[in-house]
């Protein structure tokens, strides 16, 4: 290991322990970082370890009255280009970084490297999976931090066995960095050392069993008032032409029509849900599990045929909940099918025909 890498590991350890440590405790902690280059006896004793720290005054300050019981803290005069001050000046929002720096070309290279299929080869779907995997890793505390850089496990594999990590962030000059790396490559091994000899872990998505007998409680206000744009246009046009020759109504916008037809839409949605529940009980349809980022919960997607034909045109989001102490599914929103597919694909290949086939036939060109 190069000396600069050891220095950064020591800095990270001191930072994690409140910015200062007794030398004897620091030395003992470092020798327990297996494989990190701090093997027992490496420093040839306390004095050599202290001498190494004192030889780097731009990084460390030794203090304390007793010569045999000194402590160390991070130097306050170190160039801030590689410090937390620099981190605060950069935009470390992952969504913004993805939007600005993850290109279709880089996603195409990743898709080729991992030989992706089952919809994941689509750059729009892959983009969504990488983004939400990053958020799930953050929710589980599995994003590794080092100065202005972050690293997490993408959940993808090269040749089915070699884990693929994403390292993203900025160098000391503030230039963006992004690398999709196989764990076995030289760059990944160097990054693991840089991050304190830590390896990103896979995120976990708990498995659940869908209960088709549970009551579904729709939140009509959110679905109709806040997600008006997702109501199929064929329903809006049918309502527009069923309300008489009034020119004012014929030219009304979607929100006005939904507001005027709320009772009909409510009955229509209840009927569609009942129809879907029957299909789920008869195994003609299949509920699809997905991760709901906002609440960090596992939820379900079920199909809605909210139109004139028997074609599925929306997905209803079901969140396991309770009402008066009784288990229910809270139906709090609807998703367009392309969004539903992207959410479901995060957990693995989508097998439910109602969602898989619609994506393959109609949605692949839409992002």
JSON list of C-alpha atoms in Angstrom, two decimals, residues 62-247:
[
{"chain": "A", "resi": 62, "resn": "UNK", "atom": "CA", "xyz": [0.32, 15.18, 18.12]},
{"chain": "A", "resi": 63, "resn": "UNK", "atom": "CA", "xyz": [-0.66, 16.65, 21.48]},
{"chain": "A", "resi": 64, "resn": "UNK", "atom": "CA", "xyz": [-0.72, 15.79, 25.18]},
{"chain": "A", "resi": 65, "resn": "UNK", "atom": "CA", "xyz": [1.50, 16.42, 28.22]},
{"chain": "A", "resi": 66, "resn": "UNK", "atom": "CA", "xyz": [2.73, 12.87, 28.80]},
{"chain": "A", "resi": 67, "resn": "UNK", "atom": "CA", "xyz": [5.44, 11.59, 26.42]},
{"chain": "A", "resi": 68, "resn": "UNK", "atom": "CA", "xyz": [4.10, 8.05, 26.83]},
{"chain": "A", "resi": 69, "resn": "UNK", "atom": "CA", "xyz": [0.42, 8.87, 26.40]},
{"chain": "A", "resi": 70, "resn": "UNK", "atom": "CA", "xyz": [0.03, 11.19, 23.43]},
{"chain": "A", "resi": 71, "resn": "UNK", "atom": "CA", "xyz": [-3.06, 11.76, 21.32]},
{"chain": "A", "resi": 72, "resn": "UNK", "atom": "CA", "xyz": [-3.48, 12.72, 17.68]},
{"chain": "A", "resi": 73, "resn": "UNK", "atom": "CA", "xyz": [-5.94, 14.90, 15.79]},
{"chain": "A", "resi": 74, "resn": "UNK", "atom": "CA", "xyz": [-6.28, 16.01, 12.18]},
{"chain": "A", "resi": 75, "resn": "UNK", "atom": "CA", "xyz": [-4.15, 19.00, 11.24]},
{"chain": "A", "resi": 76, "resn": "UNK", "atom": "CA", "xyz": [-6.18, 22.18, 10.98]},
{"chain": "A", "resi": 77, "resn": "UNK", "atom": "CA", "xyz": [-3.91, 23.79, 8.37]},
{"chain": "A", "resi": 78, "resn": "UNK", "atom": "CA", "xyz": [-4.27, 21.10, 5.74]},
{"chain": "A", "resi": 79, "resn": "UNK", "atom": "CA", "xyz": [-5.21, 22.27, 2.25]},
{"chain": "A", "resi": 80, "resn": "UNK", "atom": "CA", "xyz": [-9.00, 22.18, 2.16]},
{"chain": "A", "resi": 81, "resn": "UNK", "atom": "CA", "xyz": [-9.09, 20.96, -1.44]},
{"chain": "A", "resi": 82, "resn": "UNK", "atom": "CA", "xyz": [-9.40, 17.41, -0.12]},
{"chain": "A", "resi": 83, "resn": "UNK", "atom": "CA", "xyz": [-11.39, 18.11, 3.05]},
{"chain": "A", "resi": 84, "resn": "UNK", "atom": "CA", "xyz": [-14.96, 18.30, 4.25]},
{"chain": "A", "resi": 85, "resn": "UNK", "atom": "CA", "xyz": [-15.08, 21.98, 3.32]},
{"chain": "A", "resi": 86, "resn": "UNK", "atom": "CA", "xyz": [-14.52, 21.01, -0.30]},
{"chain": "A", "resi": 87, "resn": "UNK", "atom": "CA", "xyz": [-17.20, 18.33, 0.02]},
{"chain": "A", "resi": 88, "resn": "UNK", "atom": "CA", "xyz": [-19.73, 20.88, 1.22]},
{"chain": "A", "resi": 89, "resn": "UNK", "atom": "CA", "xyz": [-18.98, 23.10, -1.77]},
{"chain": "A", "resi": 90, "resn": "UNK", "atom": "CA", "xyz": [-19.76, 20.31, -4.24]},
{"chain": "A", "resi": 91, "resn": "UNK", "atom": "CA", "xyz": [-23.17, 19.00, -5.18]},
{"chain": "A", "resi": 92, "resn": "UNK", "atom": "CA", "xyz": [-23.15, 15.49, -3.66]},
{"chain": "A", "resi": 93, "resn": "UNK", "atom": "CA", "xyz": [-26.82, 14.88, -4.46]},
{"chain": "A", "resi": 94, "resn": "UNK", "atom": "CA", "xyz": [-26.88, 11.48, -6.17]},
{"chain": "A", "resi": 95, "resn": "UNK", "atom": "CA", "xyz": [-29.91, 12.23, -8.35]},
{"chain": "A", "resi": 96, "resn": "UNK", "atom": "CA", "xyz": [-28.27, 15.39, -9.65]},
{"chain": "A", "resi": 97, "resn": "UNK", "atom": "CA", "xyz": [-25.01, 13.56, -10.32]},
{"chain": "A", "resi": 98, "resn": "UNK", "atom": "CA", "xyz": [-26.84, 10.82, -12.23]},
{"chain": "A", "resi": 99, "resn": "UNK", "atom": "CA", "xyz": [-28.75, 13.39, -14.26]},
{"chain": "A", "resi": 100, "resn": "UNK", "atom": "CA", "xyz": [-25.64, 15.40, -15.13]},
{"chain": "A", "resi": 101, "resn": "UNK", "atom": "CA", "xyz": [-22.93, 12.77, -15.55]},
{"chain": "A", "resi": 102, "resn": "UNK", "atom": "CA", "xyz": [-24.36, 9.28, -16.20]},
{"chain": "A", "resi": 103, "resn": "UNK", "atom": "CA", "xyz": [-24.66, 9.21, -19.98]},
{"chain": "A", "resi": 104, "resn": "UNK", "atom": "CA", "xyz": [-26.44, 6.78, -22.32]},
{"chain": "A", "resi": 105, "resn": "UNK", "atom": "CA", "xyz": [-22.97, 5.78, -23.58]},
{"chain": "A", "resi": 106, "resn": "UNK", "atom": "CA", "xyz": [-21.81, 4.78, -20.10]},
{"chain": "A", "resi": 107, "resn": "UNK", "atom": "CA", "xyz": [-25.02, 2.83, -19.55]},
{"chain": "A", "resi": 108, "resn": "UNK", "atom": "CA", "xyz": [-24.56, 1.06, -22.89]},
{"chain": "A", "resi": 109, "resn": "UNK", "atom": "CA", "xyz": [-21.03, 0.06, -21.87]},
{"chain": "A", "resi": 110, "resn": "UNK", "atom": "CA", "xyz": [-22.33, -1.24, -18.55]},
{"chain": "A", "resi": 111, "resn": "UNK", "atom": "CA", "xyz": [-25.08, -3.21, -20.30]},
{"chain": "A", "resi": 112, "resn": "UNK", "atom": "CA", "xyz": [-22.54, -4.79, -22.64]},
{"chain": "A", "resi": 113, "resn": "UNK", "atom": "CA", "xyz": [-20.12, -5.56, -19.81]},
{"chain": "A", "resi": 114, "resn": "UNK", "atom": "CA", "xyz": [-22.80, -7.35, -17.77]},
{"chain": "A", "resi": 115, "resn": "UNK", "atom": "CA", "xyz": [-24.64, -8.86, -20.76]},
{"chain": "A", "resi": 116, "resn": "UNK", "atom": "CA", "xyz": [-27.94, -7.50, -19.47]},
{"chain": "A", "resi": 117, "resn": "UNK", "atom": "CA", "xyz": [-31.35, -8.72, -20.62]},
{"chain": "A", "resi": 118, "resn": "UNK", "atom": "CA", "xyz": [-35.01, -8.97, -19.49]},
{"chain": "A", "resi": 119, "resn": "UNK", "atom": "CA", "xyz": [-35.55, -5.24, -20.01]},
{"chain": "A", "resi": 120, "resn": "UNK", "atom": "CA", "xyz": [-32.45, -4.15, -18.10]},
{"chain": "A", "resi": 121, "resn": "UNK", "atom": "CA", "xyz": [-30.57, -3.58, -21.36]},
{"chain": "A", "resi": 122, "resn": "UNK", "atom": "CA", "xyz": [-32.88, -0.62, -21.99]},
{"chain": "A", "resi": 123, "resn": "UNK", "atom": "CA", "xyz": [-30.92, 2.51, -20.94]},
{"chain": "A", "resi": 124, "resn": "UNK", "atom": "CA", "xyz": [-34.00, 4.11, -19.39]},
{"chain": "A", "resi": 125, "resn": "UNK", "atom": "CA", "xyz": [-34.67, 1.08, -17.19]},
{"chain": "A", "resi": 126, "resn": "UNK", "atom": "CA", "xyz": [-30.99, 0.63, -16.32]},
{"chain": "A", "resi": 127, "resn": "UNK", "atom": "CA", "xyz": [-30.69, 4.29, -15.35]},
{"chain": "A", "resi": 128, "resn": "UNK", "atom": "CA", "xyz": [-33.64, 3.92, -12.99]},
{"chain": "A", "resi": 129, "resn": "UNK", "atom": "CA", "xyz": [-32.28, 0.71, -11.45]},
{"chain": "A", "resi": 130, "resn": "UNK", "atom": "CA", "xyz": [-28.84, 2.24, -10.77]},
{"chain": "A", "resi": 131, "resn": "UNK", "atom": "CA", "xyz": [-30.43, 5.35, -9.27]},
{"chain": "A", "resi": 132, "resn": "UNK", "atom": "CA", "xyz": [-32.80, 3.50, -6.96]},
{"chain": "A", "resi": 133, "resn": "UNK", "atom": "CA", "xyz": [-30.15, 0.96, -5.97]},
{"chain": "A", "resi": 134, "resn": "UNK", "atom": "CA", "xyz": [-28.03, 3.90, -4.85]},
{"chain": "A", "resi": 135, "resn": "UNK", "atom": "CA", "xyz": [-30.90, 5.23, -2.75]},
{"chain": "A", "resi": 136, "resn": "UNK", "atom": "CA", "xyz": [-31.57, 1.80, -1.22]},
{"chain": "A", "resi": 137, "resn": "UNK", "atom": "CA", "xyz": [-27.86, 1.45, -0.39]},
{"chain": "A", "resi": 138, "resn": "UNK", "atom": "CA", "xyz": [-28.01, 4.83, 1.32]},
{"chain": "A", "resi": 139, "resn": "UNK", "atom": "CA", "xyz": [-31.13, 3.80, 3.28]},
{"chain": "A", "resi": 140, "resn": "UNK", "atom": "CA", "xyz": [-29.28, 0.69, 4.51]},
{"chain": "A", "resi": 141, "resn": "UNK", "atom": "CA", "xyz": [-26.04, 2.53, 5.30]},
{"chain": "A", "resi": 142, "resn": "UNK", "atom": "CA", "xyz": [-24.18, 0.68, 2.56]},
{"chain": "A", "resi": 143, "resn": "UNK", "atom": "CA", "xyz": [-22.77, 3.64, 0.63]},
{"chain": "A", "resi": 144, "resn": "UNK", "atom": "CA", "xyz": [-19.04, 3.96, 1.33]},
{"chain": "A", "resi": 145, "resn": "UNK", "atom": "CA", "xyz": [-17.69, 7.51, 1.81]},
{"chain": "A", "resi": 146, "resn": "UNK", "atom": "CA", "xyz": [-14.21, 8.87, 1.16]},
{"chain": "A", "resi": 147, "resn": "UNK", "atom": "CA", "xyz": [-13.76, 12.64, 0.89]},
{"chain": "A", "resi": 148, "resn": "UNK", "atom": "CA", "xyz": [-15.73, 13.71, -2.22]},
{"chain": "A", "resi": 149, "resn": "UNK", "atom": "CA", "xyz": [-16.27, 10.15, -3.48]},
{"chain": "A", "resi": 150, "resn": "UNK", "atom": "CA", "xyz": [-18.94, 7.54, -2.88]},
{"chain": "A", "resi": 151, "resn": "UNK", "atom": "CA", "xyz": [-19.09, 3.85, -3.79]},
{"chain": "A", "resi": 152, "resn": "UNK", "atom": "CA", "xyz": [-21.87, 1.25, -3.66]},
{"chain": "A", "resi": 153, "resn": "UNK", "atom": "CA", "xyz": [-22.79, -2.17, -5.04]},
{"chain": "A", "resi": 154, "resn": "UNK", "atom": "CA", "xyz": [-24.93, -1.84, -8.18]},
{"chain": "A", "resi": 155, "resn": "UNK", "atom": "CA", "xyz": [-26.49, -5.28, -7.75]},
{"chain": "A", "resi": 156, "resn": "UNK", "atom": "CA", "xyz": [-25.08, -6.22, -11.17]},
{"chain": "A", "resi": 157, "resn": "UNK", "atom": "CA", "xyz": [-22.50, -8.88, -11.97]},
{"chain": "A", "resi": 158, "resn": "UNK", "atom": "CA", "xyz": [-19.97, -9.48, -14.71]},
{"chain": "A", "resi": 159, "resn": "UNK", "atom": "CA", "xyz": [-20.06, -13.06, -15.96]},
{"chain": "A", "resi": 160, "resn": "UNK", "atom": "CA", "xyz": [-22.65, -13.81, -13.22]},
{"chain": "A", "resi": 161, "resn": "UNK", "atom": "CA", "xyz": [-20.05, -13.80, -10.43]},
{"chain": "A", "resi": 162, "resn": "UNK", "atom": "CA", "xyz": [-17.88, -10.67, -10.52]},
{"chain": "A", "resi": 163, "resn": "UNK", "atom": "CA", "xyz": [-19.57, -7.88, -8.55]},
{"chain": "A", "resi": 164, "resn": "UNK", "atom": "CA", "xyz": [-19.92, -4.46, -10.19]},
{"chain": "A", "resi": 165, "resn": "UNK", "atom": "CA", "xyz": [-19.52, -1.29, -8.11]},
{"chain": "A", "resi": 166, "resn": "UNK", "atom": "CA", "xyz": [-20.23, 2.32, -8.97]},
{"chain": "A", "resi": 167, "resn": "UNK", "atom": "CA", "xyz": [-17.66, 4.85, -7.75]},
{"chain": "A", "resi": 168, "resn": "UNK", "atom": "CA", "xyz": [-18.87, 8.40, -8.21]},
{"chain": "A", "resi": 169, "resn": "UNK", "atom": "CA", "xyz": [-18.00, 11.87, -6.97]},
{"chain": "A", "resi": 170, "resn": "UNK", "atom": "CA", "xyz": [-15.29, 14.43, -7.61]},
{"chain": "A", "resi": 171, "resn": "UNK", "atom": "CA", "xyz": [-11.51, 14.62, -7.58]},
{"chain": "A", "resi": 172, "resn": "UNK", "atom": "CA", "xyz": [-9.49, 17.25, -5.69]},
{"chain": "A", "resi": 173, "resn": "UNK", "atom": "CA", "xyz": [-10.00, 19.69, -8.56]},
{"chain": "A", "resi": 174, "resn": "UNK", "atom": "CA", "xyz": [-13.78, 19.30, -8.41]},
{"chain": "A", "resi": 175, "resn": "UNK", "atom": "CA", "xyz": [-13.96, 17.33, -11.66]},
{"chain": "A", "resi": 176, "resn": "UNK", "atom": "CA", "xyz": [-16.64, 14.59, -11.74]},
{"chain": "A", "resi": 177, "resn": "UNK", "atom": "CA", "xyz": [-15.55, 10.96, -11.49]},
{"chain": "A", "resi": 178, "resn": "UNK", "atom": "CA", "xyz": [-17.65, 7.92, -12.36]},
{"chain": "A", "resi": 179, "resn": "UNK", "atom": "CA", "xyz": [-16.49, 4.33, -12.79]},
{"chain": "A", "resi": 180, "resn": "UNK", "atom": "CA", "xyz": [-18.47, 1.13, -13.12]},
{"chain": "A", "resi": 181, "resn": "UNK", "atom": "CA", "xyz": [-15.88, -1.34, -11.86]},
{"chain": "A", "resi": 182, "resn": "UNK", "atom": "CA", "xyz": [-15.64, -5.10, -11.58]},
{"chain": "A", "resi": 183, "resn": "UNK", "atom": "CA", "xyz": [-14.44, -6.12, -8.13]},
{"chain": "A", "resi": 184, "resn": "UNK", "atom": "CA", "xyz": [-11.61, -8.18, -9.60]},
{"chain": "A", "resi": 185, "resn": "UNK", "atom": "CA", "xyz": [-10.08, -5.29, -11.59]},
{"chain": "A", "resi": 186, "resn": "UNK", "atom": "CA", "xyz": [-7.09, -3.24, -10.42]},
{"chain": "A", "resi": 187, "resn": "UNK", "atom": "CA", "xyz": [-9.10, -0.01, -10.11]},
{"chain": "A", "resi": 188, "resn": "UNK", "atom": "CA", "xyz": [-11.63, -1.67, -7.78]},
{"chain": "A", "resi": 189, "resn": "UNK", "atom": "CA", "xyz": [-8.90, -3.15, -5.58]},
{"chain": "A", "resi": 190, "resn": "UNK", "atom": "CA", "xyz": [-7.29, 0.28, -5.27]},
{"chain": "A", "resi": 191, "resn": "UNK", "atom": "CA", "xyz": [-10.68, 1.87, -4.50]},
{"chain": "A", "resi": 192, "resn": "UNK", "atom": "CA", "xyz": [-11.37, -0.71, -1.78]},
{"chain": "A", "resi": 193, "resn": "UNK", "atom": "CA", "xyz": [-8.11, 0.25, -0.06]},
{"chain": "A", "resi": 194, "resn": "UNK", "atom": "CA", "xyz": [-8.89, 3.94, -0.46]},
{"chain": "A", "resi": 195, "resn": "UNK", "atom": "CA", "xyz": [-12.23, 3.41, 1.26]},
{"chain": "A", "resi": 196, "resn": "UNK", "atom": "CA", "xyz": [-10.56, 1.87, 4.30]},
{"chain": "A", "resi": 197, "resn": "UNK", "atom": "CA", "xyz": [-10.38, -1.70, 3.01]},
{"chain": "A", "resi": 198, "resn": "UNK", "atom": "CA", "xyz": [-14.17, -1.89, 2.89]},
{"chain": "A", "resi": 199, "resn": "UNK", "atom": "CA", "xyz": [-16.18, -3.66, 0.19]},
{"chain": "A", "resi": 200, "resn": "UNK", "atom": "CA", "xyz": [-19.66, -2.44, -0.83]},
{"chain": "A", "resi": 201, "resn": "UNK", "atom": "CA", "xyz": [-22.44, -4.82, 0.19]},
{"chain": "A", "resi": 202, "resn": "UNK", "atom": "CA", "xyz": [-25.50, -5.88, -1.75]},
{"chain": "A", "resi": 203, "resn": "UNK", "atom": "CA", "xyz": [-28.73, -4.17, -0.78]},
{"chain": "A", "resi": 204, "resn": "UNK", "atom": "CA", "xyz": [-31.53, -6.35, 0.55]},
{"chain": "A", "resi": 205, "resn": "UNK", "atom": "CA", "xyz": [-35.12, -6.47, -0.64]},
{"chain": "A", "resi": 206, "resn": "UNK", "atom": "CA", "xyz": [-37.21, -8.62, 1.75]},
{"chain": "A", "resi": 207, "resn": "UNK", "atom": "CA", "xyz": [-39.58, -11.07, 0.12]},
{"chain": "A", "resi": 208, "resn": "UNK", "atom": "CA", "xyz": [-43.30, -10.95, 0.96]},
{"chain": "A", "resi": 209, "resn": "UNK", "atom": "CA", "xyz": [-46.36, -13.04, 0.21]},
{"chain": "A", "resi": 210, "resn": "UNK", "atom": "CA", "xyz": [-49.31, -11.30, -1.43]},
{"chain": "A", "resi": 211, "resn": "UNK", "atom": "CA", "xyz": [-52.66, -11.87, 0.28]},
{"chain": "A", "resi": 212, "resn": "UNK", "atom": "CA", "xyz": [-55.46, -11.50, -2.27]},
{"chain": "A", "resi": 213, "resn": "UNK", "atom": "CA", "xyz": [-58.05, -11.73, 0.50]},
{"chain": "A", "resi": 214, "resn": "UNK", "atom": "CA", "xyz": [-57.05, -8.45, 2.17]},
{"chain": "A", "resi": 215, "resn": "UNK", "atom": "CA", "xyz": [-59.30, -5.43, 1.62]},
{"chain": "A", "resi": 216, "resn": "UNK", "atom": "CA", "xyz": [-57.93, -2.71, -0.67]},
{"chain": "A", "resi": 217, "resn": "UNK", "atom": "CA", "xyz": [-58.52, 0.85, 0.55]},
{"chain": "A", "resi": 218, "resn": "UNK", "atom": "CA", "xyz": [-58.11, 3.40, -2.30]},
{"chain": "A", "resi": 219, "resn": "UNK", "atom": "CA", "xyz": [-57.07, 6.97, -1.57]},
{"chain": "A", "resi": 220, "resn": "UNK", "atom": "CA", "xyz": [-59.37, 8.63, -4.10]},
{"chain": "A", "resi": 221, "resn": "UNK", "atom": "CA", "xyz": [-58.18, 12.15, -3.33]},
{"chain": "A", "resi": 222, "resn": "UNK", "atom": "CA", "xyz": [-54.58, 11.42, -4.20]},
{"chain": "A", "resi": 223, "resn": "UNK", "atom": "CA", "xyz": [-55.37, 9.26, -7.22]},
{"chain": "A", "resi": 224, "resn": "UNK", "atom": "CA", "xyz": [-57.86, 11.64, -8.83]},
{"chain": "A", "resi": 225, "resn": "UNK", "atom": "CA", "xyz": [-56.82, 15.07, -7.56]},
{"chain": "A", "resi": 226, "resn": "UNK", "atom": "CA", "xyz": [-53.03, 14.77, -7.41]},
{"chain": "A", "resi": 227, "resn": "UNK", "atom": "CA", "xyz": [-52.45, 12.21, -10.16]},
{"chain": "A", "resi": 228, "resn": "UNK", "atom": "CA", "xyz": [-54.99, 13.47, -12.67]},
{"chain": "A", "resi": 229, "resn": "UNK", "atom": "CA", "xyz": [-52.45, 13.35, -15.50]},
{"chain": "A", "resi": 230, "resn": "UNK", "atom": "CA", "xyz": [-52.18, 9.55, -15.15]},
{"chain": "A", "resi": 231, "resn": "UNK", "atom": "CA", "xyz": [-55.85, 8.88, -15.84]},
{"chain": "A", "resi": 232, "resn": "UNK", "atom": "CA", "xyz": [-56.08, 7.35, -19.34]},
{"chain": "A", "resi": 233, "resn": "UNK", "atom": "CA", "xyz": [-57.03, 9.79, -22.09]},
{"chain": "A", "resi": 234, "resn": "UNK", "atom": "CA", "xyz": [-59.68, 7.40, -23.44]},
{"chain": "A", "resi": 235, "resn": "UNK", "atom": "CA", "xyz": [-61.62, 7.77, -20.18]},
{"chain": "A", "resi": 236, "resn": "UNK", "atom": "CA", "xyz": [-61.35, 11.56, -20.31]},
{"chain": "A", "resi": 237, "resn": "UNK", "atom": "CA", "xyz": [-62.56, 11.67, -23.92]},
{"chain": "A", "resi": 238, "resn": "UNK", "atom": "CA", "xyz": [-65.46, 9.36, -23.11]},
{"chain": "A", "resi": 239, "resn": "UNK", "atom": "CA", "xyz": [-66.51, 11.63, -20.24]},
{"chain": "A", "resi": 240, "resn": "UNK", "atom": "CA", "xyz": [-66.08, 14.74, -22.36]},
{"chain": "A", "resi": 241, "resn": "UNK", "atom": "CA", "xyz": [-68.44, 13.46, -25.05]},
{"chain": "A", "resi": 242, "resn": "UNK", "atom": "CA", "xyz": [-70.99, 12.01, -22.66]},
{"chain": "A", "resi": 243, "resn": "UNK", "atom": "CA", "xyz": [-71.78, 15.32, -20.99]},
{"chain": "A", "resi": 244, "resn": "UNK", "atom": "CA", "xyz": [-73.99, 16.92, -23.62]},
{"chain": "A", "resi": 245, "resn": "UNK", "atom": "CA", "xyz": [-73.29, 19.57, -26.27]},
{"chain": "A", "resi": 246, "resn": "UNK", "atom": "CA", "xyz": [-72.05, 22.25, -23.88]},
{"chain": "A", "resi": 247, "resn": "UNK", "atom": "CA", "xyz": [-69.16, 23.98, -25.65]}
]
